[in-house]
Amino acid sequence: MIKLAVILPAAGTGSRMRSETPKPYLRLKGATILEHTIRNFLRVDGLVQIVIATSNPWMSQGNSIASSFKSDSLSVDVVEGGSERQFSIHHALQSLDDQVNMVAVHDAVRPFITTSLVELCCSEARDHGGAIVAVPAKDTIKRVDVKGFIQETPKRSTIWQAQTPQIFQRPLLERAYKKAIAEDYFGTDDASLVERIGGKVKVIAGDRRNLKITFPIDLRVAEMILEEGSFDVPQ
């Protein structure tokens, strides 16, 4: 039986958003982005724990949000994030309940993930070890050298842009993080750490509305998605 924990790294700054408020705590249609994100996981079958990794100055706000979602069947915890995303997730992994056997890592600023996509990704991760949500690349990708000259043009049909959630069997993800931390290796996402130890990771076709709110224009797009009714505001 799946016992899923969701880790939400929320320790980043708001520098690219040109805001003193970290992105997860910005308001979006009456609630913080973080609250929207959490709500979209609440109906996921097998969810037993959510762990928010946030920066020290925002621990109080994180705890306030966490307490509003706790229930008899769901623990919502807050841990202090690290200087890098990878450290934040490592801290969160150390706070997982014993019953957890599957772990999803999801950007706290992707508030439009759907229950069905999470459950599909989780099912594939259970069967294969790991699974991530991704979308096919729309643009041609160029690999360049340090001087800016093109070295290679990968075939676009083989290129996918990774999103989150990225879901793994707990022992596999813990082993990947243990090795990365011990060797001072930093990957660009969780799947890259699992790949590095030989783990198999399945790609699940995602949804382009599952955007990561990074820049001011992304926040406006998110507002438009809600205003136009193409995505329900969770109640």
Tab-separated table of N, CA and C in Angstrom, residues 22 41 54 173 187 210-211 216:
chain	number	residue	atom	x	y	z
A	22	PRO	N	9.622	35.703	-0.049
A	22	PRO	CA	9.916	34.492	-0.830
A	22	PRO	C	8.709	34.077	-1.669
A	41	PHE	N	-2.721	18.708	-3.295
A	41	PHE	CA	-2.266	17.363	-2.931
A	41	PHE	C	-3.223	16.662	-1.973
A	54	THR	N	11.554	25.407	4.718
A	54	THR	CA	11.526	26.850	4.517
A	54	THR	C	12.691	27.522	5.228
A	173	LEU	N	15.511	7.065	-3.112
A	173	LEU	CA	15.808	8.492	-3.009
A	173	LEU	C	16.762	8.769	-1.857
A	187	GLY	N	23.067	17.997	-8.095
A	187	GLY	CA	22.316	17.775	-9.322
A	187	GLY	C	21.328	18.894	-9.553
A	210	ASN	N	1.129	23.407	-15.505
A	210	ASN	CA	1.862	23.119	-14.271
A	210	ASN	C	3.128	23.976	-14.222
A	211	LEU	N	2.932	25.291	-14.323
A	211	LEU	CA	4.071	26.182	-14.428
A	211	LEU	C	4.707	26.440	-13.075
A	216	PRO	N	7.966	37.690	-12.370
A	216	PRO	CA	6.690	38.410	-12.252
A	216	PRO	C	5.669	38.010	-13.312
